[in-house]
Amino acid sequence: MKAWLLYEQKPIEENPLVMEEISKPEIGSNDLLVAIEYCGICRTDLHIAEGDVPLHKKPVILGHEIVGIVEKAGKEVKKFDVGDRVGISWLNYTCGKCKYCKNGKENYCINIKRTGWDVDGGFAEYTKINEDFAFDLTRMKISPADMAPLMCPGIAGYFAFKLAEAKEGSNLGLIGFGPTAYYITRVAKNMGINVFVSTRGEEHKRMAKKYAKWVGNIMEEEMPEKMDSIIFFPPAGDLVEKALENLERDGVLVLSAVSMSKIEIKDYTKNLWGRSIKTLYQVRRDYGNEFLRMVNEMNLTIPKRIFKFEELQDAMKIMKRGEFKELNAVLEI
Ligand SMILES: NC(=O)c1ccc[n+]([C@@H]2O[C@H](COP(=O)([O-])OP(=O)(O)OC[C@H]3O[C@@H](n4cnc5c(N)ncnc54)[C@H](OP(=O)(O)O)[C@@H]3O)[C@@H](O)[C@H]2O)c1
Ligand SMILES: [Zn+2]
Ligand SMILES: [Zn+2]
């Protein structure tokens, strides 16, 4: 099969990914061999390619927003048949035995394996997955290309939304309007929550205005009301206190980035006292399935741009330059 391999981390302009012909993955008795149709491209792929986070496997195939068709099933597989459509997310494996798994917090599993980081991912013609970690997409009415971004910004965004504890009629602020914020905006609006979006770009402002009660930029102005909860996406720690200034005294702030510059709270009593700060840590299958049921009913899709398999590295360069008009890039395999 053809696959994009990462041997050595370096800036995307220096083409760290190489396309090679390698053998198809060997499957175990509980695994599915998946012929990949689409794989979304995430900012995390860029972080791994460029060395912002360490390599966990060498070489590695990146990509964790996978949609494909089961081509072969291991002897013990019970939930899927050949021909079924499945989705694969960042969460490739959890042990089910550690104290976190036993307490329903598999996102904290000490033996976790992440797709496209600890094990090979979706920028290839085939991949494999233990059946317990494949999402069943066979009965979804959304197109396969539109389902790929559900696997990362969708599922992760929904987890951040759950952490925010937003209720019908409450005010939810979103700082930064990337693909994750887009999904949260759509789901929250559908649930009768008032969404307030802080974003810098004109294109993002235009998109957010379709669904949000208020769109502005907290770097330049205050939100018109205090927020009951805020979900924060930029990796910019110096903006965190600004977000807190817009939060109710008993509000919840959810930080969703995987890495962040230094956070400094200068006025604890005014801006932090009483509020809670939480962080988004990986993803969970239970919330993933709940989210998929919800978006299927809503027929929810995201503005996306499709690239050919050979164009992966060009797409990642465009993503780095921030030149997408659409919110998500999807590779057609
Ligand atoms: N914790 C986890 O397990 C987990 C899982 C999945 C994703 N994530 C993280 O969630 C975050 C959001 O994901 P995403 O896919 O939506 O990516 P994204 O497009 O990078 O979202 C971040 C948004 O923040 C804004 N922003 C970026 N840099 C900024 C800066 N210096 N100052 C102010 N605003 C800035 C931008 O919005 P505007 O241009 O609209 O202002 C940008 O679209 C990413 O950091 C990703 O790593 C975490
Ligand atoms: Zn991702
Ligand atoms: Zn575990």
XYZ file of C-alpha atoms and ligand atoms in Angstrom:
383
model
C 0.000 0.000 0.000
C 0.992 3.637 -0.382
C 1.627 5.600 2.812
C 3.104 8.924 3.913
C 5.902 8.227 6.430
C 7.522 10.587 8.912
C 11.117 9.571 9.732
C 12.529 12.885 10.851
C 10.756 15.933 12.305
C 11.477 19.198 10.517
C 9.613 22.289 9.242
C 6.849 21.355 6.792
C 8.502 23.589 4.143
C 11.396 21.055 4.163
C 9.011 18.181 3.339
C 9.388 15.897 6.380
C 6.858 13.372 4.968
C 7.833 10.815 2.309
C 5.449 8.642 0.320
C 6.504 4.993 0.192
C 5.155 1.609 -0.829
C 4.895 -0.551 2.323
C 3.036 -3.728 3.256
C -0.558 -3.631 4.495
C -0.971 -3.890 8.298
C -1.269 -7.446 9.704
C -4.437 -7.750 11.752
C -4.940 -9.583 15.070
C -8.067 -11.595 15.966
C -9.970 -8.544 17.332
C -8.825 -6.125 14.624
C -10.364 -4.664 11.492
C -8.352 -3.984 8.345
C -9.735 -0.671 7.089
C -9.472 0.616 3.507
C -9.261 4.353 4.130
C -11.574 6.652 2.147
C -10.829 9.997 3.805
C -8.564 11.311 6.545
C -8.886 14.850 7.905
C -5.758 16.911 8.513
C -5.405 18.330 12.019
C -3.089 20.974 13.463
C -1.729 18.245 15.740
C -0.357 16.451 12.614
C 1.610 19.598 11.860
C 2.855 19.753 15.482
C 4.114 16.152 15.275
C 5.664 16.591 11.793
C 7.559 19.705 12.836
C 8.731 18.464 16.255
C 6.607 20.613 18.597
C 5.834 17.346 20.382
C 8.238 14.347 20.484
C 8.050 11.377 18.082
C 6.673 8.257 19.766
C 7.357 5.893 16.853
C 9.774 6.022 13.933
C 8.763 6.084 11.179
C 5.150 6.936 11.881
C 2.120 7.483 9.658
C 0.256 10.584 10.878
C -3.511 11.230 10.614
C -6.288 10.636 13.186
C -9.527 11.737 11.479
C -10.130 8.478 9.595
C -13.163 7.196 7.694
C -12.953 3.898 5.826
C -14.479 0.559 4.921
C -13.807 -2.731 6.693
C -11.962 -4.906 4.176
C -11.113 -7.799 6.485
C -12.151 -8.712 10.030
C -10.178 -10.799 12.571
C -11.557 -14.183 13.732
C -12.965 -12.864 17.031
C -14.604 -9.710 15.629
C -18.294 -9.501 16.611
C -19.487 -5.942 16.002
C -18.551 -5.365 12.351
C -18.753 -7.093 8.985
C -16.727 -6.680 5.828
C -18.134 -3.667 3.941
C -19.154 -1.684 7.044
C -18.045 1.932 7.288
C -16.038 2.865 10.411
C -14.405 5.934 11.905
C -11.119 6.064 13.800
C -10.225 8.891 16.171
C -7.167 9.950 18.205
C -8.148 7.315 20.799
C -6.690 4.115 19.315
C -6.549 1.964 22.446
C -7.112 2.095 26.204
C -6.452 -0.827 28.563
C -9.784 -1.052 30.420
C -7.844 -2.160 33.522
C -6.116 0.869 35.027
C -7.768 2.998 37.725
C -8.778 5.661 35.187
C -10.400 3.187 32.768
C -12.231 1.499 35.661
C -13.617 4.867 36.790
C -14.967 5.816 33.354
C -12.086 8.202 32.574
C -10.425 6.340 29.722
C -9.008 9.586 28.334
C -6.549 9.412 31.273
C -5.596 5.723 30.651
C -1.933 5.081 31.547
C -1.616 2.631 28.650
C -3.360 4.844 26.076
C -2.330 4.606 22.406
C -3.059 7.528 20.116
C -3.661 7.172 16.383
C -0.980 8.800 14.241
C 1.362 9.313 17.194
C 1.868 6.099 19.244
C 0.635 3.881 16.381
C 0.291 4.399 12.627
C -2.595 6.573 11.450
C -4.598 7.458 8.382
C -2.374 9.120 5.776
C -2.190 5.737 4.010
C -4.354 3.433 1.926
C -5.012 1.050 4.853
C -4.898 0.972 8.631
C -6.006 -1.404 11.365
C -8.008 -0.887 14.541
C -9.268 -3.051 17.403
C -13.032 -3.311 16.814
C -13.790 -1.815 20.258
C -12.175 1.477 19.207
C -13.849 1.819 15.801
C -16.893 4.116 15.594
C -19.780 2.575 13.661
C -20.591 4.968 10.784
C -22.585 2.560 8.622
C -25.960 4.135 9.329
C -24.812 7.764 9.310
C -26.487 9.985 6.687
C -23.567 12.464 6.535
C -21.146 11.958 3.601
C -17.871 10.087 4.337
C -15.759 13.191 3.564
C -17.833 15.248 6.020
C -17.488 12.607 8.702
C -13.668 12.679 8.766
C -13.430 15.971 10.747
C -16.032 14.643 13.186
C -13.324 12.255 14.382
C -11.111 14.963 15.914
C -12.448 18.507 16.149
C -15.969 17.101 16.423
C -15.438 14.562 19.184
C -12.835 16.631 21.061
C -15.002 19.719 20.795
C -17.960 17.874 22.236
C -15.839 16.718 25.183
C -14.776 20.335 25.819
C -18.453 21.305 25.604
C -19.380 18.674 28.224
C -16.629 19.990 30.509
C -18.078 23.505 30.142
C -21.395 22.324 31.682
C -23.386 24.763 29.520
C -27.166 24.602 30.052
C -30.115 25.734 27.927
C -30.447 29.507 28.119
C -26.923 30.002 29.501
C -24.122 32.041 27.886
C -21.223 30.114 26.345
C -18.145 32.005 25.105
C -15.722 30.567 22.560
C -12.275 32.099 22.129
C -10.854 31.385 18.629
C -13.000 30.033 15.787
C -11.311 26.943 14.308
C -13.028 23.649 13.359
C -13.477 22.611 17.005
C -15.244 25.859 17.886
C -17.431 25.482 14.779
C -18.836 22.121 15.924
C -19.412 23.398 19.467
C -21.225 26.473 18.128
C -23.588 24.355 16.053
C -24.348 21.837 18.816
C -24.761 24.541 21.502
C -27.101 26.655 19.371
C -29.156 23.573 18.645
C -29.515 23.077 22.425
C -30.755 26.612 23.046
C -27.485 27.941 24.478
C -26.427 31.526 23.662
C -23.053 31.419 21.898
C -20.622 34.364 21.980
C -17.564 34.051 19.704
C -14.284 35.944 19.952
C -12.274 35.637 16.726
C -9.677 37.682 14.835
C -10.191 36.912 11.138
C -12.878 38.400 8.881
C -13.658 35.023 7.299
C -14.101 33.391 10.712
C -16.266 36.332 11.841
C -18.490 35.851 8.799
C -18.926 32.130 9.491
C -19.524 32.567 13.234
C -22.157 35.293 12.678
C -24.509 32.753 11.103
C -24.907 30.969 14.442
C -23.633 33.125 17.303
C -25.501 35.742 19.343
C -22.398 37.954 19.400
C -19.157 37.957 17.406
C -16.218 40.193 18.290
C -12.664 40.072 19.559
C -11.965 40.163 23.311
C -8.532 41.584 22.614
C -10.330 44.762 21.490
C -13.640 44.824 23.375
C -15.502 43.146 26.242
C -18.264 40.645 25.569
C -21.668 42.357 26.010
C -22.683 39.984 28.843
C -20.807 37.806 31.331
C -20.348 34.173 30.263
C -21.463 31.168 32.348
C -18.740 29.164 30.631
C -15.954 29.799 28.145
C -14.025 27.349 25.964
C -10.596 28.653 25.024
C -8.719 27.408 21.922
C -5.640 29.589 21.197
C -2.286 28.339 22.470
C -1.793 31.906 23.785
C -1.477 31.872 27.595
C -1.374 35.679 27.788
C -5.036 35.751 26.668
C -6.328 33.538 29.500
C -6.860 36.374 31.999
C -8.754 38.327 29.299
C -11.084 35.366 28.932
C -11.559 35.198 32.730
C -12.539 38.873 32.759
C -15.571 37.935 30.635
C -16.600 35.036 32.890
C -19.288 35.033 35.603
C -17.995 34.810 39.173
C -19.049 31.126 39.360
C -18.171 30.395 35.720
C -16.141 27.568 34.143
C -13.188 28.127 31.816
C -12.120 25.132 29.668
C -8.651 25.276 28.105
C -8.527 22.990 25.090
C -5.002 23.340 23.678
C -2.366 20.607 23.944
C 0.391 23.162 24.507
C 0.233 26.796 25.590
C 2.555 29.744 26.203
C 3.002 31.008 29.778
C -0.236 31.757 31.665
C -0.122 34.621 34.128
C -3.074 35.711 36.310
C -2.223 39.199 37.562
C -5.423 39.891 39.524
C -6.469 36.685 41.288
C -9.206 38.219 43.425
C -10.943 40.010 40.578
C -10.539 37.548 37.752
C -10.030 34.029 39.117
C -11.504 33.790 42.629
C -14.712 31.724 42.466
C -14.259 30.478 38.894
C -13.060 26.995 37.840
C -10.452 26.204 35.197
C -10.500 22.794 33.493
C -8.391 21.356 30.662
C -9.413 19.063 27.811
C -7.317 15.885 27.963
C -7.647 13.510 24.970
C -11.061 12.071 24.028
C -13.589 9.463 25.242
C -15.649 6.935 23.301
C -18.883 7.418 25.271
C -19.039 11.136 24.500
C -17.873 10.368 20.936
C -20.860 8.092 20.326
C -23.255 10.567 21.965
C -21.906 13.304 19.678
C -22.209 11.164 16.534
C -25.874 10.410 17.280
C -26.553 14.108 17.784
C -24.816 15.347 14.602
C -26.466 12.637 12.531
C -29.889 13.941 13.591
C -28.757 17.497 12.850
C -27.124 16.417 9.537
C -24.198 18.583 10.621
C -21.356 19.252 8.163
C -18.355 21.591 8.236
C -16.914 23.894 5.521
C -14.027 21.764 4.211
C -11.505 21.605 1.380
C -10.650 18.230 -0.157
C -7.072 17.445 -1.220
C -5.780 14.505 -3.274
C -3.613 11.921 -1.502
C -0.456 13.213 -3.218
C -1.188 16.760 -2.021
C -0.923 16.086 1.740
C 2.267 18.018 2.304
C 1.020 21.005 0.252
C -2.181 21.044 2.303
C -0.164 21.082 5.544
C 1.894 24.022 4.250
C -1.288 25.956 3.454
C -2.639 25.110 6.918
C 0.549 26.419 8.539
C 0.265 29.700 6.625
C -3.366 29.983 7.809
C -4.591 30.343 4.238
C -7.626 28.066 4.288
C -10.942 29.773 3.683
C -12.625 26.576 4.816
C -12.306 25.318 8.382
C -11.016 21.805 7.768
C -8.783 20.092 5.204
C -9.618 16.503 4.247
C -7.397 14.112 2.307
C -9.104 11.827 -0.209
C -7.300 8.487 -0.259
N -6.697 18.652 24.495
C -6.904 17.727 23.576
O -6.858 16.537 23.845
C -7.212 18.192 22.209
C -7.853 17.414 21.260
C -8.128 17.979 20.004
C -7.750 19.288 19.748
N -7.110 19.979 20.717
C -6.650 21.347 20.575
O -7.753 22.200 20.472
C -7.318 23.414 19.842
C -8.355 23.885 18.837
O -8.387 23.045 17.802
P -8.774 23.491 16.351
O -8.734 22.239 15.573
O -10.021 24.250 16.340
O -7.497 24.334 15.950
P -7.226 25.826 15.569
O -7.826 26.182 14.293
O -5.745 25.935 15.723
O -7.994 26.673 16.705
C -7.422 27.632 17.423
C -8.070 28.970 17.081
O -7.578 29.911 18.038
C -7.309 31.169 17.422
N -5.902 31.508 17.644
C -4.809 30.808 17.269
N -3.687 31.423 17.683
C -4.077 32.534 18.335
C -3.397 33.606 18.984
N -2.059 33.626 19.055
N -4.124 34.584 19.541
C -5.479 34.565 19.488
N -6.168 33.606 18.857
C -5.482 32.596 18.294
C -7.636 31.013 15.970
O -8.965 31.501 15.790
P -9.300 32.880 15.033
O -8.377 32.936 13.859
O -10.719 32.678 14.685
O -9.047 33.969 16.012
C -7.639 29.494 15.734
O -8.527 29.100 14.734
C -5.932 23.119 19.236
O -4.959 23.759 20.051
C -5.793 21.597 19.361
O -4.453 21.200 19.586
C -6.866 19.454 21.929
Zn -6.667 16.284 15.863
Zn -6.436 2.183 31.195
